[in-house]
Tab-separated table of C-alpha atoms in Angstrom:
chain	number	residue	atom	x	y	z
I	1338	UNK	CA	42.709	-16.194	-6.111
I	1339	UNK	CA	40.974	-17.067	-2.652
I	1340	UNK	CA	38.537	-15.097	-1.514
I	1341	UNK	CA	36.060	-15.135	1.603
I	1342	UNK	CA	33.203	-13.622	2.304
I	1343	UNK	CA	32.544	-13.216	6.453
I	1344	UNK	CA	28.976	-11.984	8.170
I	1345	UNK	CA	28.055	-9.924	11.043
I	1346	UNK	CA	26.537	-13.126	12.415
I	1347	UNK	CA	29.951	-14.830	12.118
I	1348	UNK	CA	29.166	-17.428	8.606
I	1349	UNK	CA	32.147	-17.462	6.336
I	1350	UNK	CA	32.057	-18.648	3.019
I	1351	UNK	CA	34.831	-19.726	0.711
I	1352	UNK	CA	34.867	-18.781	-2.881
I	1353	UNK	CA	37.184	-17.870	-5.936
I	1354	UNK	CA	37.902	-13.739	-6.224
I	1355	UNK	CA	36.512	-11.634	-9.301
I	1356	UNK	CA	36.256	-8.382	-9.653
I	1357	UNK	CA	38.665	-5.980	-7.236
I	1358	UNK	CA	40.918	-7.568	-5.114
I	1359	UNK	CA	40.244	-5.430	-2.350
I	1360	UNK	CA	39.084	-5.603	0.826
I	1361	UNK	CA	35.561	-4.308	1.421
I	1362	UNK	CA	32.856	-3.813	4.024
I	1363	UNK	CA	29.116	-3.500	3.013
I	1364	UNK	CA	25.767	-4.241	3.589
I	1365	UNK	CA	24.830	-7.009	2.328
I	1366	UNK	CA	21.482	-8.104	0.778
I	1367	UNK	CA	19.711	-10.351	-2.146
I	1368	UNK	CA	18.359	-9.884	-5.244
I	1369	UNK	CA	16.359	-12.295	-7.215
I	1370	UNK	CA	16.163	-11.085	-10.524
I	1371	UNK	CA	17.194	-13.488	-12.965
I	1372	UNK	CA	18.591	-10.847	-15.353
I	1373	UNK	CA	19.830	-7.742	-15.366
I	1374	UNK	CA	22.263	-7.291	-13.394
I	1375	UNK	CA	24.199	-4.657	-15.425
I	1376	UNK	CA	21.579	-2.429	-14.520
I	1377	UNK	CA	21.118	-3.600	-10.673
I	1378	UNK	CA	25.006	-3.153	-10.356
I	1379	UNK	CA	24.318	0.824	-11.578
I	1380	UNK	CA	21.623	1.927	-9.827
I	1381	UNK	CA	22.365	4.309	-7.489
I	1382	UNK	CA	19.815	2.996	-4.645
I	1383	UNK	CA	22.829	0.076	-4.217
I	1384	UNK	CA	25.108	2.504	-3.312
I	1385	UNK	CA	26.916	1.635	0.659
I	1386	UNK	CA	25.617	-2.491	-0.513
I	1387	UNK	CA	26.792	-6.210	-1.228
I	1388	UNK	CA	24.653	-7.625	-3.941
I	1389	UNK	CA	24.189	-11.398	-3.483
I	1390	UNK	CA	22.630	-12.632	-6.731
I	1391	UNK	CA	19.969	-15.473	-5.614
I	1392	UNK	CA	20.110	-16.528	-9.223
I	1393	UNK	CA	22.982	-19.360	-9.444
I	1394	UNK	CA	24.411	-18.362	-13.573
I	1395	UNK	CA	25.237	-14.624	-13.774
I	1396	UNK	CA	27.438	-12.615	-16.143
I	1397	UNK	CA	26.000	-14.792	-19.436
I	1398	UNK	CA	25.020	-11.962	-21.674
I	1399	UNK	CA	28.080	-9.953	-20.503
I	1400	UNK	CA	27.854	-5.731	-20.941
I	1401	UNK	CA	27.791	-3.475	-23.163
I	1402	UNK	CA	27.464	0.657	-23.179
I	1403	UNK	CA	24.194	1.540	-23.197
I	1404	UNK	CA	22.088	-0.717	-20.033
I	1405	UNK	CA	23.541	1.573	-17.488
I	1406	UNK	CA	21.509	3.082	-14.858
I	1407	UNK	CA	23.536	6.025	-14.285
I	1408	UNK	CA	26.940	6.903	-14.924
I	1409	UNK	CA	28.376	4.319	-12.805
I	1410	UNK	CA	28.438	1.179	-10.929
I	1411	UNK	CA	27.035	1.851	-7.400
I	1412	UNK	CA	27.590	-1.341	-5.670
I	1413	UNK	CA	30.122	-1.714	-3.523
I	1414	UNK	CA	30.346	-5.927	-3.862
I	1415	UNK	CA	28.513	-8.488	-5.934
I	1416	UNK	CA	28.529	-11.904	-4.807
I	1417	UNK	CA	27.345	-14.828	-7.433
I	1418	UNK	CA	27.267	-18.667	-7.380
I	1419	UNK	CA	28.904	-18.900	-10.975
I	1420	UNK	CA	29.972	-16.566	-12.876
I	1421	UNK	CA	30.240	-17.117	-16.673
I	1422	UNK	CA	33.823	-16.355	-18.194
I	1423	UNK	CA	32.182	-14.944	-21.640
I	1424	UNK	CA	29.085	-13.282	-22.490
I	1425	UNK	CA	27.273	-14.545	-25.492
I	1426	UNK	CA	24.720	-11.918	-26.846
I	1427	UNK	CA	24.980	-9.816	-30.356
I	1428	UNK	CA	25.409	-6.861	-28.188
I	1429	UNK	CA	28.132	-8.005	-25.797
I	1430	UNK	CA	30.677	-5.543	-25.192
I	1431	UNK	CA	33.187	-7.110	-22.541
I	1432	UNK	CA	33.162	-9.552	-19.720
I	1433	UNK	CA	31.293	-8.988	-16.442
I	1434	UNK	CA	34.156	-9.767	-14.858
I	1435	UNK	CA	36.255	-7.127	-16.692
I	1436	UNK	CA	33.357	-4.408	-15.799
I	1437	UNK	CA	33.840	-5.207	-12.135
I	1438	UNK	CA	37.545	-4.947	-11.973
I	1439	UNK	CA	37.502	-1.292	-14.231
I	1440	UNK	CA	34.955	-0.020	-11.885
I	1441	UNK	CA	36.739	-1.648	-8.727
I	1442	UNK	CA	34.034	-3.741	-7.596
I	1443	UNK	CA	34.806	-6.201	-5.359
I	1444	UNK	CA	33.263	-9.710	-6.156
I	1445	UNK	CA	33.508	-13.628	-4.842
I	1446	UNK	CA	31.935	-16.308	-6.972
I	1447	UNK	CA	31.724	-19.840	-6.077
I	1448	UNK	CA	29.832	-19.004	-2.964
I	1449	UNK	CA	26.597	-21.480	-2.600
I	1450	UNK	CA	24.004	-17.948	-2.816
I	1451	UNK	CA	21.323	-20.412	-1.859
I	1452	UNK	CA	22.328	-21.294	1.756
I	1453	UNK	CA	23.691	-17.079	2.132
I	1454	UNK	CA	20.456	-15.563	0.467
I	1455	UNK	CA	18.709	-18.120	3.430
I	1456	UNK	CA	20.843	-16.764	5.989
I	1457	UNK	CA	19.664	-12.931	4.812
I	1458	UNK	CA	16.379	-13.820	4.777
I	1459	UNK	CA	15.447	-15.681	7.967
I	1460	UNK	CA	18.063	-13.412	9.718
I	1461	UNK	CA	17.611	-10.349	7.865
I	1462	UNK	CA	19.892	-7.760	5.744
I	1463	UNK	CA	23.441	-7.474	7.377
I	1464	UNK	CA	26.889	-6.141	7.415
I	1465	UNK	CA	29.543	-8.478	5.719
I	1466	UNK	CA	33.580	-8.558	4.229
I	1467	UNK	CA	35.030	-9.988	1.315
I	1468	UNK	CA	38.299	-10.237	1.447
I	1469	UNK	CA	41.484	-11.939	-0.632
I	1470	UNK	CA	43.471	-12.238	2.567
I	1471	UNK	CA	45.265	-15.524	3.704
I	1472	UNK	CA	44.933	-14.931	6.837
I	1473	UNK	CA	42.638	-12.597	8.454
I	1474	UNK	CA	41.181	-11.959	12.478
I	1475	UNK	CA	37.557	-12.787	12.543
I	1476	UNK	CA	37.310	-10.518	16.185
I	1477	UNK	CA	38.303	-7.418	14.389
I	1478	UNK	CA	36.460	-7.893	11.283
I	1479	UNK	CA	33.654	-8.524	13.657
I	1480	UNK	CA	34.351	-5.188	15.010
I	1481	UNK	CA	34.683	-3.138	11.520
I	1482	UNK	CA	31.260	-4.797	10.685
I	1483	UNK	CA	29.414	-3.348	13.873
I	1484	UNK	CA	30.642	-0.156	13.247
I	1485	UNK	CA	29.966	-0.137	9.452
I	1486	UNK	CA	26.419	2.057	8.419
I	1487	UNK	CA	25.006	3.172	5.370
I	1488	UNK	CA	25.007	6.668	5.513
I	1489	UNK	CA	25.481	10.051	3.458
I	1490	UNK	CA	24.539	8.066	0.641
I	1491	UNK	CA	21.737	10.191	-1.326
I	1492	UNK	CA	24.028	13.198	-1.391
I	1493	UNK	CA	26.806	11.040	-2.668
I	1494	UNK	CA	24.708	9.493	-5.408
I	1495	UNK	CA	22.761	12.459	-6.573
I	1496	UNK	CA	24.049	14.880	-9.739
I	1497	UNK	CA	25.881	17.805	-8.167
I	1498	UNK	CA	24.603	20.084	-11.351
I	1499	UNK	CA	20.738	20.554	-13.167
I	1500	UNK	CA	20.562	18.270	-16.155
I	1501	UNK	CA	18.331	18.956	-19.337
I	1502	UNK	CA	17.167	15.871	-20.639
I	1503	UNK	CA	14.465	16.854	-24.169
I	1504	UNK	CA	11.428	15.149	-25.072
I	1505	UNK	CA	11.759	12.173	-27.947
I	1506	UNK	CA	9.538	14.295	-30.290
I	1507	UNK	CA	6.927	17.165	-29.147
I	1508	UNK	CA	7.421	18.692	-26.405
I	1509	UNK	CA	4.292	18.787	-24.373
I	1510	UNK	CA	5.618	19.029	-20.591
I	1511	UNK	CA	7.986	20.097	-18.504
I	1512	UNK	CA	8.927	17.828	-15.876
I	1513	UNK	CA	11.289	18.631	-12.763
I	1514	UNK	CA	12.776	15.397	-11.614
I	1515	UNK	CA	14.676	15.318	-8.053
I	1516	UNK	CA	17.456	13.095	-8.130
I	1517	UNK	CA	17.801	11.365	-5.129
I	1518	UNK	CA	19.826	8.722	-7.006
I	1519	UNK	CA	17.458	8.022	-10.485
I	1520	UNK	CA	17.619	5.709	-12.574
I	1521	UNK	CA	18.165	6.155	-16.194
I	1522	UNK	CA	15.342	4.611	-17.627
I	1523	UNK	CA	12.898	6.570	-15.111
I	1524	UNK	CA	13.271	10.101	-17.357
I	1525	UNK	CA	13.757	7.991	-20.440
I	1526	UNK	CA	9.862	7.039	-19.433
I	1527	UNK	CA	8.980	10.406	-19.652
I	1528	UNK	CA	10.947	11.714	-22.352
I	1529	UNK	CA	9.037	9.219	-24.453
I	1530	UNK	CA	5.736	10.718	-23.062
I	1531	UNK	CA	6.765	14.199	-24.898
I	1532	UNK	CA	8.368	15.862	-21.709
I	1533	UNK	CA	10.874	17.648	-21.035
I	1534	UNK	CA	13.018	16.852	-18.114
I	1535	UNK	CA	14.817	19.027	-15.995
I	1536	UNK	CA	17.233	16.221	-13.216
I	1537	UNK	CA	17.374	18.464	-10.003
I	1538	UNK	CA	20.466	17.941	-7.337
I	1539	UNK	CA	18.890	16.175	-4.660
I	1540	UNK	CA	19.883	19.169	-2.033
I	1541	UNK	CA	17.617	21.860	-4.713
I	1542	UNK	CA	15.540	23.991	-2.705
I	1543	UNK	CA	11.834	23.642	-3.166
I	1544	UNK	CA	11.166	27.287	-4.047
I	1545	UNK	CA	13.881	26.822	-6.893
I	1546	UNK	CA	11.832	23.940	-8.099
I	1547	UNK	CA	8.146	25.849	-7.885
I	1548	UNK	CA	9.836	28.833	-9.669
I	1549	UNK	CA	10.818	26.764	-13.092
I	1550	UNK	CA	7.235	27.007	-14.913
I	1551	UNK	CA	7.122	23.060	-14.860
I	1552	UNK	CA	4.074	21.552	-15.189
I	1553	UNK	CA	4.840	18.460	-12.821
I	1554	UNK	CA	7.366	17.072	-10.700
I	1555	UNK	CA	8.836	13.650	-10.056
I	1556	UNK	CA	10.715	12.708	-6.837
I	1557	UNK	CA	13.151	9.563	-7.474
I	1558	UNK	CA	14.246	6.473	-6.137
I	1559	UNK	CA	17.426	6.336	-4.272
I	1560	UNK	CA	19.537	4.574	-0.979
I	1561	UNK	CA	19.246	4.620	2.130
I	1562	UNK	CA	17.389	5.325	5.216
I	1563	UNK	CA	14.745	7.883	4.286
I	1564	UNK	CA	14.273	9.493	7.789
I	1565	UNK	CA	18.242	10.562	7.513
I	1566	UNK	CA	17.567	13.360	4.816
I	1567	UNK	CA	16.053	15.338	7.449
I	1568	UNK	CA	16.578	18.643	4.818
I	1569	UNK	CA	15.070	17.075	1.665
I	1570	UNK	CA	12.386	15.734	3.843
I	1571	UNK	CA	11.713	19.735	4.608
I	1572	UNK	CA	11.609	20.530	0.719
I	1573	UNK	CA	9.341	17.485	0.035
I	1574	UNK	CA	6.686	19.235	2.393
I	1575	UNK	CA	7.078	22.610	0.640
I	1576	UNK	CA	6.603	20.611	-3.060
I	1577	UNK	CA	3.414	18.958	-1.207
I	1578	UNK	CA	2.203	21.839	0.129
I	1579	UNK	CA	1.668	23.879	-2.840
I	1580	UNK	CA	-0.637	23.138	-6.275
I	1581	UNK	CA	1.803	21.169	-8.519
I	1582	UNK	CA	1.260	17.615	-9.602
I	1583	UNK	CA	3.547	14.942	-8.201
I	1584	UNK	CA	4.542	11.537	-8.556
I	1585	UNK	CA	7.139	9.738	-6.054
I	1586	UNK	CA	8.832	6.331	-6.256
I	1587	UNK	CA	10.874	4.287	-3.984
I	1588	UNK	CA	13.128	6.536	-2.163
I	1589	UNK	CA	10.571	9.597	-2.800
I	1590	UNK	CA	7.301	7.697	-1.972
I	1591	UNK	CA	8.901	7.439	1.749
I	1592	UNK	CA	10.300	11.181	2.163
I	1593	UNK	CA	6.770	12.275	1.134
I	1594	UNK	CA	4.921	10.210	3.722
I	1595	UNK	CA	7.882	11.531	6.360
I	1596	UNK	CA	7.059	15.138	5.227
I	1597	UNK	CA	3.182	14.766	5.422
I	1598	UNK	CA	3.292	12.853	8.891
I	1599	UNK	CA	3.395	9.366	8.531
I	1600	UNK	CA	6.420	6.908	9.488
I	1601	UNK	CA	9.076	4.664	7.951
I	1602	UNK	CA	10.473	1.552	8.732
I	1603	UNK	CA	13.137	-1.018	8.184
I	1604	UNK	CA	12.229	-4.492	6.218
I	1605	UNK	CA	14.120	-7.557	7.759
I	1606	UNK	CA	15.530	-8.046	4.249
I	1607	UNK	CA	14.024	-5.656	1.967
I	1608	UNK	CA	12.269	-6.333	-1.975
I	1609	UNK	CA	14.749	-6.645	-4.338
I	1610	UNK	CA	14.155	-8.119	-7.705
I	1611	UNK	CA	12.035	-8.105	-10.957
I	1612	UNK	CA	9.393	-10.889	-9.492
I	1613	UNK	CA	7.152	-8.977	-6.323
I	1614	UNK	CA	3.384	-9.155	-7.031
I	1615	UNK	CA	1.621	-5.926	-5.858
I	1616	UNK	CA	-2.071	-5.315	-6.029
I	1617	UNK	CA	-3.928	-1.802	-7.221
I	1618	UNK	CA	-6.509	-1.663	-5.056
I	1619	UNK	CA	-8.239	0.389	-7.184
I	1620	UNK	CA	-7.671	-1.091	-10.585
I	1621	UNK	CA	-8.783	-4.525	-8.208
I	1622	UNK	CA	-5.363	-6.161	-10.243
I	1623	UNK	CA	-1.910	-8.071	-9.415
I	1624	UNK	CA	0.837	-6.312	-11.043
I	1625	UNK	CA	4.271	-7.878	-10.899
I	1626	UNK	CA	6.979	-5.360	-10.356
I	1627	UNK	CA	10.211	-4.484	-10.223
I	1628	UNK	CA	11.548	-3.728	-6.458
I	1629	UNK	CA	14.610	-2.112	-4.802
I	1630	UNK	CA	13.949	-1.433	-1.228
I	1631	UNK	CA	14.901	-1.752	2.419
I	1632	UNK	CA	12.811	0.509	3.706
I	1633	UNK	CA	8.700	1.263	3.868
I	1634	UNK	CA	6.022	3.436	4.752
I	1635	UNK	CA	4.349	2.048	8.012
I	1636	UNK	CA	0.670	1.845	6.689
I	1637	UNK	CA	-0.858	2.398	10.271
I	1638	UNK	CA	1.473	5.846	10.631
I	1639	UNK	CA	-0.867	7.295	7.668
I	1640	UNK	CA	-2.884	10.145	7.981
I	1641	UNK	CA	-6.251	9.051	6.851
I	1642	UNK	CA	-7.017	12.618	6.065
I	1643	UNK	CA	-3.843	13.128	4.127
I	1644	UNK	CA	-3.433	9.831	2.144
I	1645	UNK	CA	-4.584	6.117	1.770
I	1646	UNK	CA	-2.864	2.982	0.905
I	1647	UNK	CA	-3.271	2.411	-2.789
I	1648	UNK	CA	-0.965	-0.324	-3.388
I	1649	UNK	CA	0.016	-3.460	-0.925
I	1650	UNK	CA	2.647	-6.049	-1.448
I	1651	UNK	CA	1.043	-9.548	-1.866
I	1652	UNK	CA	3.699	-11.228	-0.314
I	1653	UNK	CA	3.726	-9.302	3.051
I	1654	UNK	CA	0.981	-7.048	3.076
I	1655	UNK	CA	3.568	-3.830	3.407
I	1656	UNK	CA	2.860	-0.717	1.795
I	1657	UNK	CA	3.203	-0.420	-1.857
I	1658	UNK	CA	1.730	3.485	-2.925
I	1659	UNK	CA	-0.021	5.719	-1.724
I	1660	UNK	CA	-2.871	8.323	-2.981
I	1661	UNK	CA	-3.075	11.807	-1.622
I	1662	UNK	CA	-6.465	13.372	-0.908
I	1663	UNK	CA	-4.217	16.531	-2.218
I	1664	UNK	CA	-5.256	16.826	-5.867
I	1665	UNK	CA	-2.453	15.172	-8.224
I	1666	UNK	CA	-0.099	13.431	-5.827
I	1667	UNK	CA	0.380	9.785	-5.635
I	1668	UNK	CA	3.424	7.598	-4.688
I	1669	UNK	CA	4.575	4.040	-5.555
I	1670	UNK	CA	7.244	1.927	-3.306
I	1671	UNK	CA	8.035	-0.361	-6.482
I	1672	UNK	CA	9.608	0.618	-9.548
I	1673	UNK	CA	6.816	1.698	-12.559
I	1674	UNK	CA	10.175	2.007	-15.270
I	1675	UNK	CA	11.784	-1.654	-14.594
I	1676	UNK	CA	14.468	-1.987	-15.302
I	1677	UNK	CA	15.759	-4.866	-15.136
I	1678	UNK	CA	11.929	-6.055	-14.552
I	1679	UNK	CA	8.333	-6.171	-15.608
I	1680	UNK	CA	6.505	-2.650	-17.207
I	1681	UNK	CA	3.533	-3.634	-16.376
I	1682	UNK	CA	3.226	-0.765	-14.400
I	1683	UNK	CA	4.465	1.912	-16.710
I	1684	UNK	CA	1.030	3.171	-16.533
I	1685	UNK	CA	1.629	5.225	-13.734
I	1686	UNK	CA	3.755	7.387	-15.776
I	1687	UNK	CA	0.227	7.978	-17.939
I	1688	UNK	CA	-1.557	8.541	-14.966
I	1689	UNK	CA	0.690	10.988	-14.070
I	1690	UNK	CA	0.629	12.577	-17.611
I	1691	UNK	CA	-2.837	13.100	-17.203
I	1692	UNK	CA	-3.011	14.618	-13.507
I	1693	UNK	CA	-0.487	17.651	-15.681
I	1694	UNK	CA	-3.178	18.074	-18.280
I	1695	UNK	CA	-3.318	14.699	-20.302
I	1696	UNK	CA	-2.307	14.696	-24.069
I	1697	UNK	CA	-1.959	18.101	-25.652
């Protein structure tokens, strides 16, 4: 079946439907991993988004049960050059195509995701439509795109009950994690550091959080505009402002630097992908990591006397983490647990094992 894919800046591209056949309006933006997409398509920081996969063969591997993110599929559309009809891997469960039609993900393949991931780039992250229709009216789709925002999302996204997740092993922490959308793999990184994790409702009130006898806590990644969660943001400064170690990523590095002062901002077309070089400015090393992002902290907006830039994107010089001059807080814009991606960061996870005590 036919299928077309339309922008907020009026291209149209012509492709073959997979997926849903339904008609859907999203934002849409690139990613330039070369794998992984069964875990790009579930995490939950894609929710209210269009994935365009920059690379060209996708769906070769296929799925299987256990390389989920989170419960579900988050993305709203996925939008691919080719995409393979079978998956060819010892642990192949079904066909990408099949997983996008259960979960009633819209798709288009066929699409030439060089010249659109161009377009996104030089133009920057925007609205778009895919639908199966013969015959459709650019004006009002024009219309439905202007009006469409991402919104709501980290309420949507986030578990609506507390979740006990054990150590692998001895137990020698307990961990509060607030789940602003979180990726699997992110607790599975601390489970296999002997904690203990307790997955928080994103809406949790701090002083519910404080009162738990944990010994650190972790705010997640998640979607979104960060300056919209205007009560989190309020919780995030209680969390701050008392004695507990804390470690923020993504989504969470940016509501802490809104609740201790500094500002956010939009990226023309965000960090998405497994390949973004970032240097530690203390550790005086590149690390490539694993990003998922349209959104950053606006380095200037920083609070000399509350933080410092610890991290910085090599490609664009943006804010990549920050270090409190608070004992035992620091806060990373890329993703330390992969996923798909590099772990060559995973050592923030021991860093932050150490500000709760270090091995026991």
């Amino acid at each position: 079946m036919k299928a077309t894919l339309i922008l907020a800046n009026g291209s149209v591209f012509s492709g073959t439907s997979i997926g849903s056949t339904s008609d859907r309006i999203c934002e849409m933006v690139f990613n330039t991993s070369m794998t992984g997409y069964q875990e790009i398509l579930t995490d939950p920081s894609y929710a209210g988004q269009g994935i365009v996969m920059s690379y060209p063969l996708i769906g070769n591997y296929g799925v299987n049960s256990v390389d989920n993110e989170s419960g579900r599929p988050w993305a709203e559309a996925f939008v691919v050059r080719h995409l393979s009809p079978m998956g060819s891997n010892f642990r192949c469960e079904d066909t990408l195509d099949s997983y996008l039609k259960k979960h009633n993900i819209t798709g288009i393949e066929g699409v030439d995701t060089r010249a659109l991931t161009k377009i996104l780039r030089s133009q920057g992250s925007m609205n778009g439509m895919i639908t199966c229709a013969e015959h459709f009216n650019v004006a009002e789709i024009m219309e439905k795109l202007k009006a469409y925002r991402v919104e709501g999302t980290v309420e949507r996204v986030s578990r609506k009950e507390p979740e006990d997740c054990p150590a692998y092993g001895e137990e020698k922490y307990k961990v509060a994690m607030m789940d602003y959308g979180v990726k699997q793999n992110m607790i599975e990184c601390l489970r296999r550091r002997g904690c203990h994790v307790t997955v928080f409702p994103a809406t949790t009130p701090a002083e519910t959080v404080l009162s738990g006898g944990f010994d650190g806590v972790m705010l997640s990644n998640g979607p979104g505009d960060p300056a919209d969660n205007v009560g989190i943001i309020a919780e995030v400064k209680k969390l701050y402002e008392s004695n507990i170690p804390l470690f923020a990523v993504c989504l969470g590095h940016q509501l802490m630097a809104l609740a201790t002062g500094a500002k956010t901002g939009r990226l023309a077309y965000g960090h998405r992908g497994g390949n973004h070089p970032v240097r530690d400015l203390e550790a005086k090393r590149v690390f490539i990591t694993s990003q998922n992002h349209g959104y950053m902290v606006l380095a200037d907006s920083v609070d000399p006397a509350v933080a410092e830039v610890s991290h910085i994107n090599v490609n664009d010089g943006t804010c990549e983490g920050l270090r409190y001059k608070r004992p035992n807080c620091f806060t990373t814009q890329f993703h330390p647990e992969a996923s798909p991606g590099p772990q060559d960061t995973e050592y923030l996870f021991d860093r932050f094992i150490a500000s709760m005590g270090g091995d026991k």
